[in-house]
Coordinates of N, CA and C in Angstrom, one line a residue:
Chain A
G1007 N 63.8 11.8 7.0 CA 62.8 12.6 6.4 C 62.9 14.1 6.9
A1008 N 61.9 14.9 6.5 CA 61.8 16.3 6.9 C 63.0 17.1 6.6
V1009 N 63.4 17.2 5.4 CA 64.5 17.9 4.9 C 64.1 19.3 4.4
V1010 N 64.8 20.3 4.8 CA 64.6 21.7 4.3 C 65.9 22.1 3.6
S1011 N 65.7 22.5 2.4 CA 66.9 23.0 1.6 C 66.8 24.5 1.5
Q1012 N 68.0 25.1 1.8 CA 68.0 26.6 1.7 C 69.2 27.0 0.8
H1013 N 68.9 27.9 -0.2 CA 69.9 28.4 -1.1 C 69.8 29.9 -1.3
P1014 N 70.9 30.6 -1.5 CA 72.3 30.0 -1.5 C 72.8 29.8 0.0
S1015 N 73.8 29.1 0.2 CA 74.4 29.0 1.6 C 75.2 30.3 2.0
W1016 N 75.7 31.0 1.0 CA 76.3 32.2 1.3 C 76.2 33.1 0.1
V1017 N 76.2 34.4 0.3 CA 76.1 35.4 -0.8 C 76.8 36.7 -0.4
I1018 N 77.5 37.2 -1.3 CA 78.1 38.5 -1.1 C 77.6 39.5 -2.2
C1019 N 77.0 40.6 -1.7 CA 76.5 41.5 -2.7 C 76.9 42.9 -2.4
K1020 N 76.7 43.8 -3.3 CA 77.0 45.2 -3.2 C 75.8 45.9 -2.6
S1021 N 76.2 46.9 -1.8 CA 75.1 47.8 -1.2 C 74.2 48.3 -2.3
G1022 N 72.9 48.2 -2.0 CA 71.9 48.7 -3.0 C 71.3 47.7 -3.9
T1023 N 71.9 46.5 -3.9 CA 71.3 45.4 -4.7 C 70.4 44.6 -3.9
S1024 N 69.6 43.7 -4.6 CA 68.7 42.8 -3.9 C 69.1 41.4 -4.0
V1025 N 68.8 40.6 -3.0 CA 69.2 39.2 -2.9 C 68.0 38.4 -2.5
K1026 N 67.9 37.3 -3.3 CA 66.8 36.4 -3.0 C 67.3 35.1 -2.4
I1027 N 66.6 34.6 -1.3 CA 67.0 33.4 -0.6 C 65.8 32.4 -0.7
E1028 N 66.1 31.2 -1.1 CA 65.0 30.2 -1.3 C 65.0 29.2 -0.2
C1029 N 63.8 28.8 0.2 CA 63.7 27.8 1.2 C 62.7 26.7 0.7
R1030 N 63.1 25.5 0.6 CA 62.3 24.4 0.1 C 62.2 23.3 1.0
S1031 N 61.0 22.8 1.2 CA 60.8 21.5 2.0 C 60.8 20.4 0.9
L1032 N 61.8 19.5 1.1 CA 62.0 18.5 0.0 C 61.1 17.3 0.1
D1033 N 60.7 16.9 1.3 CA 60.0 15.6 1.4 C 58.7 15.7 2.2
F1034 N 58.3 17.0 2.4 CA 57.0 17.2 3.1 C 56.4 18.5 2.7
Q1035 N 55.2 18.7 2.9 CA 54.5 19.9 2.6 C 54.4 20.8 3.8
A1036 N 54.8 22.0 3.6 CA 54.8 23.0 4.7 C 53.8 24.1 4.6
T1037 N 52.8 24.1 5.4 CA 51.8 25.2 5.3 C 52.4 26.5 5.9
T1038 N 53.3 26.3 6.8 CA 53.9 27.5 7.5 C 55.4 27.4 7.5
M1039 N 56.0 28.5 7.1 CA 57.5 28.6 7.1 C 57.9 29.9 7.9
F1040 N 58.9 29.8 8.7 CA 59.4 30.9 9.5 C 60.7 31.3 9.0
W1041 N 61.0 32.6 9.0 CA 62.3 33.2 8.7 C 62.9 33.8 9.9
Y1042 N 64.1 33.4 10.2 CA 64.8 33.9 11.4 C 66.1 34.6 10.9
R1043 N 66.6 35.4 11.8 CA 67.9 36.1 11.5 C 68.7 35.9 12.8
Q1044 N 70.0 35.6 12.5 CA 70.9 35.4 13.7 C 72.2 36.1 13.5
F1045 N 72.5 36.9 14.5 CA 73.8 37.6 14.6 C 74.8 36.6 15.3
P1046 N 76.1 36.8 15.1 CA 77.1 35.9 15.7 C 76.9 35.8 17.2
K1047 N 76.8 34.6 17.7 CA 76.7 34.2 19.1 C 75.4 34.8 19.7
Q1048 N 74.4 35.0 18.9 CA 73.2 35.5 19.5 C 72.0 34.5 19.1
S1049 N 70.9 34.9 19.6 CA 69.7 34.1 19.4 C 69.1 34.1 18.0
L1050 N 68.2 33.3 17.8 CA 67.4 33.3 16.5 C 66.3 34.3 16.7
M1051 N 66.3 35.3 15.9 CA 65.3 36.3 16.0 C 64.3 36.1 14.9
L1052 N 63.0 35.9 15.3 CA 62.0 35.7 14.3 C 61.7 37.0 13.5
M1053 N 61.8 36.9 12.2 CA 61.5 38.0 11.3 C 60.0 38.0 10.9
A1054 N 59.6 36.8 10.4 CA 58.2 36.8 9.8 C 57.8 35.3 9.7
T1055 N 56.5 35.2 9.7 CA 55.8 33.9 9.5 C 55.2 33.9 8.2
S1056 N 55.5 32.9 7.4 CA 55.0 32.8 6.0 C 54.0 31.6 5.9
N1057 N 52.8 32.0 5.4 CA 51.8 30.9 5.2 C 51.5 30.8 3.7
E1058 N 51.4 29.6 3.2 CA 51.2 29.4 1.8 C 49.9 30.0 1.4
G1059 N 50.0 30.8 0.3 CA 48.8 31.5 -0.3 C 48.3 32.7 0.4
S1060 N 49.0 33.2 1.4 CA 48.6 34.4 2.1 C 49.8 35.3 2.4
K1061 N 49.5 36.5 2.8 CA 50.6 37.4 3.1 C 51.3 37.0 4.4
A1062 N 52.6 37.3 4.4 CA 53.4 37.0 5.5 C 53.1 37.9 6.7
T1063 N 53.3 37.4 7.9 CA 53.1 38.2 9.1 C 54.4 38.5 9.6
Y1064 N 54.7 39.8 9.7 CA 56.0 40.3 10.1 C 56.1 40.6 11.6
E1065 N 57.2 40.4 12.2 CA 57.4 40.8 13.6 C 57.6 42.3 13.7
Q1066 N 57.3 42.8 14.9 CA 57.5 44.2 15.1 C 58.9 44.6 14.9
G1067 N 59.1 45.7 14.1 CA 60.4 46.2 13.8 C 61.0 45.7 12.6
V1068 N 60.4 44.7 11.9 CA 60.9 44.2 10.7 C 60.2 44.9 9.5
E1069 N 61.0 45.5 8.6 CA 60.4 46.2 7.5 C 59.9 45.3 6.4
K1070 N 58.6 45.3 6.2 CA 58.0 44.3 5.2 C 58.4 44.7 3.8
D1071 N 58.7 46.0 3.6 CA 59.0 46.4 2.2 C 60.5 46.1 1.9
K1072 N 61.3 45.9 2.9 CA 62.7 45.6 2.8 C 62.9 44.1 2.7
F1073 N 62.2 43.4 3.5 CA 62.3 41.9 3.5 C 61.0 41.3 2.9
L1074 N 61.0 41.1 1.6 CA 59.8 40.6 0.9 C 59.8 39.0 1.0
I1075 N 58.7 38.6 1.5 CA 58.5 37.1 1.6 C 57.4 36.7 0.8
N1076 N 57.6 35.6 0.0 CA 56.6 35.0 -0.8 C 56.6 33.5 -0.5
H1077 N 55.4 33.0 -0.3 CA 55.2 31.5 0.0 C 54.2 31.0 -1.1
A1078 N 54.8 30.8 -2.3 CA 54.0 30.5 -3.5 C 53.4 29.1 -3.5
S1079 N 54.0 28.1 -2.8 CA 53.5 26.8 -2.8 C 53.8 26.1 -1.4
L1080 N 53.3 24.9 -1.3 CA 53.5 24.2 0.0 C 54.9 23.7 0.2
T1081 N 55.8 24.0 -0.8 CA 57.2 23.5 -0.6 C 58.2 24.6 -0.8
L1082 N 57.7 25.8 -1.1 CA 58.7 26.9 -1.4 C 58.3 28.2 -0.8
S1083 N 59.3 28.8 -0.1 CA 59.1 30.2 0.4 C 60.4 30.9 0.1
T1084 N 60.3 32.2 -0.3 CA 61.5 33.0 -0.6 C 61.5 34.2 0.2
L1085 N 62.7 34.7 0.5 CA 62.9 35.9 1.2 C 63.8 36.8 0.3
T1086 N 63.4 37.9 0.0 CA 64.2 38.9 -0.8 C 64.5 40.1 0.0
V1087 N 65.8 40.3 0.1 CA 66.3 41.4 0.8 C 66.5 42.5 -0.2
T1088 N 65.7 43.5 -0.2 CA 65.8 44.6 -1.2 C 66.7 45.7 -0.8
S1089 N 67.4 46.3 -1.7 CA 68.3 47.4 -1.5 C 69.1 47.2 -0.2
A1090 N 69.9 46.1 -0.3 CA 70.6 45.6 0.9 C 71.7 46.7 1.3
H1091 N 71.9 46.8 2.6 CA 72.9 47.6 3.1 C 73.8 46.8 4.1
P1092 N 75.0 47.3 4.4 CA 75.9 46.5 5.2 C 75.3 46.0 6.6
E1093 N 74.3 46.8 7.1 CA 73.7 46.4 8.4 C 72.8 45.2 8.2
D1094 N 72.5 44.9 6.9 CA 71.6 43.7 6.7 C 72.5 42.4 6.7
S1095 N 73.8 42.6 6.7 CA 74.6 41.4 6.8 C 74.3 40.6 8.0
S1096 N 74.1 39.3 7.8 CA 73.6 38.4 8.9 C 73.5 37.0 8.4
F1097 N 73.1 36.1 9.3 CA 72.8 34.7 9.0 C 71.3 34.6 9.0
Y1098 N 70.7 34.2 7.8 CA 69.3 34.1 7.7 C 69.0 32.6 7.6
I1099 N 68.0 32.2 8.4 CA 67.7 30.8 8.5 C 66.1 30.6 8.3
C1100 N 65.8 29.7 7.5 CA 64.3 29.4 7.3 C 64.0 28.1 8.0
S1101 N 62.8 27.9 8.4 CA 62.3 26.7 9.0 C 60.9 26.4 8.6
A1102 N 60.5 25.1 8.6 CA 59.2 24.7 8.1 C 58.6 23.7 9.0
R1103 N 57.3 23.7 9.0 CA 56.5 22.7 9.8 C 55.6 22.0 8.8
G1104 N 55.4 20.7 9.0 CA 54.6 19.9 8.1 C 53.1 20.2 8.3
T1105 N 52.3 19.6 7.3 CA 50.9 19.7 7.3 C 50.2 18.4 7.8
G1106 N 49.0 18.5 8.1 CA 48.2 17.3 8.4 C 48.6 16.5 9.6
R1107 N 49.3 17.2 10.5 CA 49.7 16.4 11.7 C 48.7 16.4 12.8
K1108 N 48.8 15.4 13.6 CA 47.8 15.3 14.7 C 48.3 16.2 15.9
Y1109 N 49.6 16.1 16.1 CA 50.1 16.9 17.2 C 51.1 17.9 16.7
N1110 N 51.5 18.8 17.6 CA 52.5 19.8 17.2 C 53.7 19.1 16.7
S1111 N 54.3 19.7 15.6 CA 55.5 19.1 15.0 C 56.6 20.1 15.2
P1112 N 57.9 19.6 15.2 CA 59.0 20.5 15.4 C 59.3 21.4 14.1
L1113 N 60.1 22.3 14.3 CA 60.6 23.1 13.2 C 61.8 22.3 12.5
H1114 N 61.8 22.3 11.2 CA 62.9 21.7 10.5 C 63.6 22.9 9.8
F1115 N 64.9 23.0 10.1 CA 65.6 24.2 9.6 C 66.4 23.9 8.4
G1116 N 66.5 25.0 7.5 CA 67.4 24.9 6.5 C 68.8 25.2 7.0
N1117 N 69.8 25.1 6.2 CA 71.2 25.3 6.7 C 71.6 26.7 6.8
G1118 N 70.7 27.6 6.4 CA 71.0 29.0 6.6 C 71.8 29.6 5.4
T1119 N 71.7 31.0 5.3 CA 72.3 31.7 4.3 C 73.1 32.9 4.9
R1120 N 74.4 32.9 4.7 CA 75.2 34.0 5.3 C 75.3 35.1 4.2
L1121 N 74.7 36.2 4.5 CA 74.6 37.4 3.6 C 75.7 38.4 4.1
T1122 N 76.5 38.8 3.2 CA 77.5 39.8 3.4 C 77.3 40.9 2.4
V1123 N 77.0 42.1 2.9 CA 76.7 43.3 2.0 C 77.9 44.2 2.1
T1124 N 78.6 44.5 0.9 CA 79.8 45.3 1.0 C 79.5 46.7 0.5
Chain B
Q1027 N 58.5 38.8 26.0 CA 57.9 37.6 25.4 C 59.0 36.6 25.1
Q1028 N 60.2 37.0 25.0 CA 61.3 36.1 24.8 C 61.6 35.3 26.0
P1029 N 61.6 33.9 25.9 CA 61.9 33.2 27.2 C 63.3 33.4 27.7
V1030 N 63.5 33.2 29.0 CA 64.7 33.5 29.6 C 65.4 32.1 29.9
Q1031 N 66.6 32.0 29.4 CA 67.4 30.8 29.6 C 68.5 31.0 30.6
S1032 N 68.8 30.0 31.4 CA 69.9 30.0 32.3 C 70.5 28.6 32.4
P1033 N 71.8 28.5 32.6 CA 72.8 29.6 32.6 C 73.1 30.0 31.2
Q1034 N 73.9 31.1 31.0 CA 74.2 31.5 29.7 C 75.3 30.6 29.1
A1035 N 76.1 30.1 29.9 CA 77.2 29.2 29.4 C 77.6 28.2 30.5
V1036 N 78.0 27.0 30.0 CA 78.4 25.9 30.9 C 79.6 25.2 30.4
I1037 N 80.6 25.0 31.2 CA 81.7 24.2 30.8 C 81.7 22.9 31.7
L1038 N 81.7 21.8 31.0 CA 81.7 20.5 31.8 C 82.8 19.6 31.3
R1039 N 83.1 18.6 32.1 CA 84.0 17.6 31.7 C 83.1 16.4 31.2
E1040 N 83.7 15.7 30.2 CA 82.9 14.5 29.7 C 82.5 13.6 30.8
G1041 N 81.2 13.2 30.7 CA 80.6 12.4 31.8 C 79.9 13.1 32.8
E1042 N 80.0 14.4 32.9 CA 79.3 15.2 33.9 C 77.9 15.5 33.4
D1043 N 77.0 15.9 34.4 CA 75.6 16.2 34.0 C 75.4 17.7 34.0
A1044 N 74.4 18.1 33.2 CA 74.1 19.5 33.1 C 72.5 19.7 33.1
V1045 N 72.1 20.9 33.6 CA 70.7 21.2 33.5 C 70.6 22.6 32.9
I1046 N 69.8 22.8 31.9 CA 69.5 24.1 31.3 C 68.1 24.5 31.5
N1047 N 67.8 25.7 32.0 CA 66.5 26.1 32.3 C 66.0 27.1 31.3
C1048 N 64.6 27.1 31.2 CA 63.9 28.0 30.3 C 62.7 28.5 31.0
S1049 N 62.4 29.7 31.1 CA 61.2 30.2 31.7 C 60.6 31.3 30.9
S1050 N 59.2 31.4 31.1 CA 58.5 32.4 30.4 C 57.5 33.1 31.4
S1051 N 57.2 34.3 31.1 CA 56.3 35.1 31.9 C 54.9 34.9 31.4
K1052 N 54.7 34.2 30.2 CA 53.4 34.0 29.6 C 53.0 32.6 29.7
A1053 N 51.7 32.3 29.6 CA 51.2 30.9 29.6 C 51.7 30.3 28.3
L1054 N 52.1 29.1 28.3 CA 52.7 28.4 27.2 C 51.9 27.2 26.8
Y1055 N 51.9 26.9 25.5 CA 51.3 25.7 24.9 C 52.4 24.6 24.8
S1056 N 53.6 25.0 24.4 CA 54.6 24.0 24.3 C 56.0 24.7 24.4
V1057 N 57.0 23.9 24.7 CA 58.4 24.3 24.7 C 59.2 23.4 23.8
H1058 N 60.0 24.0 22.9 CA 60.8 23.2 22.0 C 62.3 23.3 22.5
W1059 N 63.1 22.3 22.3 CA 64.5 22.4 22.6 C 65.3 22.0 21.3
Y1060 N 66.3 22.9 21.0 CA 67.1 22.6 19.8 C 68.6 22.8 20.2
R1061 N 69.5 22.2 19.5 CA 70.9 22.3 19.7 C 71.5 22.8 18.3
Q1062 N 72.4 23.8 18.5 CA 73.0 24.4 17.3 C 74.5 24.3 17.5
K1063 N 75.2 23.7 16.5 CA 76.7 23.7 16.5 C 77.1 24.9 15.6
H1064 N 78.3 25.3 15.9 CA 78.8 26.5 15.2 C 78.8 26.4 13.7
G1065 N 78.1 27.4 13.1 CA 78.1 27.4 11.6 C 77.0 26.5 11.0
E1066 N 76.2 25.9 11.9 CA 75.2 24.9 11.4 C 73.8 25.4 11.7
A1067 N 72.8 24.7 11.2 CA 71.4 25.0 11.5 C 71.1 24.3 12.8
P1068 N 70.1 24.9 13.5 CA 69.7 24.2 14.8 C 69.1 22.8 14.5
V1069 N 69.2 21.9 15.4 CA 68.7 20.6 15.2 C 67.7 20.3 16.4
F1070 N 66.6 19.8 16.0 CA 65.5 19.5 17.0 C 65.9 18.4 18.0
L1071 N 65.6 18.7 19.2 CA 65.8 17.7 20.3 C 64.5 17.1 20.8
M1072 N 63.6 18.0 21.2 CA 62.3 17.5 21.7 C 61.3 18.6 21.9
I1073 N 60.0 18.2 22.0 CA 59.0 19.1 22.3 C 58.3 18.7 23.5
L1074 N 58.0 19.6 24.4 CA 57.2 19.4 25.6 C 55.9 20.1 25.5
L1075 N 54.8 19.4 25.6 CA 53.5 20.0 25.5 C 53.0 20.3 26.9
K1076 N 52.1 21.2 27.1 CA 51.5 21.5 28.4 C 50.8 20.2 28.9
G1077 N 51.0 20.0 30.2 CA 50.5 18.8 30.8 C 51.6 18.2 31.7
G1078 N 52.8 18.8 31.8 CA 53.8 18.4 32.6 C 54.5 17.1 32.1
E1079 N 54.6 17.0 30.8 CA 55.2 15.8 30.2 C 56.7 15.9 30.4
Q1080 N 57.3 14.7 30.6 CA 58.7 14.6 30.5 C 59.1 13.7 29.4
K1081 N 59.9 14.2 28.5 CA 60.3 13.4 27.4 C 61.8 13.1 27.4
G1082 N 62.2 12.1 26.8 CA 63.6 11.7 26.8 C 64.1 11.3 25.4
H1083 N 65.4 11.5 25.2 CA 66.0 11.1 24.0 C 67.4 10.7 24.3
E1084 N 67.6 9.4 24.4 CA 68.9 8.8 24.9 C 69.2 9.4 26.3
K1085 N 70.3 10.1 26.4 CA 70.7 10.6 27.7 C 70.3 12.1 27.9
I1086 N 69.4 12.5 27.0 CA 68.9 13.9 27.1 C 67.4 13.8 27.4
S1087 N 67.0 14.5 28.4 CA 65.6 14.5 28.8 C 65.1 15.9 29.1
A1088 N 63.8 16.1 29.2 CA 63.4 17.4 29.6 C 62.0 17.3 30.3
S1089 N 61.7 18.4 31.0 CA 60.4 18.5 31.7 C 59.8 19.8 31.5
F1090 N 58.5 19.9 31.7 CA 57.8 21.1 31.5 C 56.8 21.3 32.7
N1091 N 57.0 22.3 33.5 CA 56.2 22.6 34.6 C 55.2 23.7 34.1
E1092 N 54.0 23.3 33.8 CA 53.0 24.2 33.2 C 52.6 25.3 34.2
K1093 N 52.6 25.0 35.5 CA 52.2 26.0 36.5 C 53.2 27.1 36.5
K1094 N 54.4 26.8 36.5 CA 55.5 27.8 36.6 C 55.9 28.3 35.2
Q1095 N 55.4 27.7 34.1 CA 55.8 28.0 32.8 C 57.4 27.9 32.7
Q1096 N 57.8 26.8 33.2 CA 59.3 26.6 33.1 C 59.6 25.2 32.5
S1097 N 60.7 25.1 31.8 CA 61.1 23.9 31.3 C 62.6 23.7 31.6
S1098 N 63.0 22.5 31.8 CA 64.4 22.2 32.0 C 64.9 21.1 31.1
L1099 N 66.1 21.2 30.6 CA 66.7 20.2 29.8 C 67.8 19.5 30.6
Y1100 N 67.8 18.2 30.6 CA 68.7 17.5 31.4 C 69.7 16.7 30.5
L1101 N 71.0 16.9 30.7 CA 72.0 16.2 29.9 C 72.7 15.3 30.9
T1102 N 72.6 14.0 30.7 CA 73.2 13.1 31.6 C 74.4 12.5 31.0
A1103 N 75.5 12.3 31.8 CA 76.7 11.7 31.4 C 77.1 12.3 30.0
S1104 N 77.4 13.6 30.0 CA 77.6 14.3 28.8 C 78.7 13.8 27.9
Q1105 N 78.5 13.9 26.6 CA 79.5 13.4 25.7 C 80.1 14.6 24.9
L1106 N 81.2 14.4 24.3 CA 81.8 15.5 23.6 C 80.9 16.1 22.5
S1107 N 80.1 15.2 21.9 CA 79.2 15.6 20.9 C 78.0 16.5 21.4
Y1108 N 77.9 16.6 22.7 CA 76.8 17.5 23.2 C 77.2 19.0 23.2
S1109 N 78.4 19.3 22.9 CA 78.8 20.7 22.8 C 78.0 21.4 21.8
G1110 N 77.7 22.6 22.1 CA 77.0 23.5 21.2 C 76.2 24.5 21.9
T1111 N 75.3 25.2 21.3 CA 74.4 26.1 21.9 C 73.0 25.6 21.9
Y1112 N 72.4 25.5 23.1 CA 71.0 25.0 23.3 C 70.0 26.2 23.3
F1113 N 69.0 26.0 22.5 CA 68.0 27.1 22.5 C 66.6 26.4 22.9
C1114 N 65.9 27.1 23.8 CA 64.5 26.7 24.0 C 63.7 27.7 23.2
G1115 N 62.6 27.2 22.7 CA 61.7 27.9 21.9 C 60.3 27.7 22.5
T1116 N 59.6 28.8 22.7 CA 58.3 28.7 23.3 C 57.1 29.1 22.3
E1117 N 56.0 28.4 22.5 CA 54.9 28.5 21.7 C 53.7 28.8 22.6
R1118 N 52.9 29.8 22.3 CA 51.8 30.1 23.2 C 50.5 29.5 22.8
G1119 N 50.4 29.0 21.6 CA 49.2 28.3 21.1 C 49.6 27.3 20.0
R1120 N 48.7 26.4 19.7 CA 49.1 25.4 18.7 C 49.3 26.1 17.4
D1121 N 50.3 25.7 16.7 CA 50.6 26.3 15.4 C 51.0 27.8 15.4
D1122 N 51.3 28.2 16.6 CA 51.8 29.6 16.8 C 53.2 29.7 16.4
K1123 N 53.7 31.0 16.4 CA 55.1 31.2 16.1 C 55.9 30.7 17.3
I1124 N 57.2 30.5 17.0 CA 58.1 30.0 18.1 C 59.1 31.0 18.3
I1125 N 59.2 31.5 19.6 CA 60.2 32.5 20.0 C 61.3 31.8 20.8
F1126 N 62.5 32.1 20.4 CA 63.6 31.5 21.0 C 64.3 32.3 22.1
G1127 N 64.8 31.6 23.1 CA 65.6 32.3 24.2 C 67.0 32.6 23.6
K1128 N 67.8 33.2 24.4 CA 69.1 33.7 24.0 C 70.1 32.6 23.8
G1129 N 69.8 31.4 24.4 CA 70.7 30.3 24.2 C 71.6 30.0 25.4
T1130 N 72.0 28.8 25.5 CA 73.0 28.4 26.5 C 74.1 27.7 25.8
R1131 N 75.3 28.2 26.0 CA 76.5 27.6 25.3 C 77.1 26.6 26.2
L1132 N 77.1 25.4 25.7 CA 77.7 24.2 26.4 C 79.0 23.8 25.8
H1133 N 80.0 23.7 26.6 CA 81.3 23.2 26.1 C 81.7 22.0 27.0
I1134 N 82.0 20.9 26.3 CA 82.4 19.7 27.0 C 83.9 19.5 26.8
L1135 N 84.6 19.3 27.9 CA 86.0 19.1 27.8 C 86.3 17.6 27.9
P1136 N 87.3 17.1 27.2 CA 87.6 15.6 27.3 C 88.2 15.3 28.7

């Protein structure tokens, strides 16, 4: 159980275009989803926390107008990279936590999306 | 706020033991441990809640010293499949965001 599906797994786009990444919890409901960014051989850097039905909370230094996050339902969150530039090229990973649990639950990660902006 | 992991990298021979440490300067509610293999998503190993719990998963166990805000991951009789990068993630309150350390790269030699 606890499967998170992330699409697409990779995308190449031209500079100036926008890219949408979807993150779905397949067999559980997720009130909270987290979006991380990872550079090669580096840590998972938290970009934002997404709560169903409310605005996302962005980490310091993350441009909310550039990285648009929508958490429309308990099973779907999307990250849209707007007006992408080569420096946005990275590995983006979403993760989700279940609802209604008695104790803290772990993060369940999607398989990530490798974005390359040319 | 980012937890500090040590060592940065470890090379072991199959069957040897390893300890990976994670420390924080802030009071913690929980510590998470994940393993990530190259090109894949991180996989959950275990959660340690405040209270000094020690949890185990086969030959992998961990402890959490609430006083020192430190956690250690113990890998016993390492197997080739243990290779990867280990991340600790810390949480300061229940349902809070999880911040990850820089990771410890573990390489197991046959």
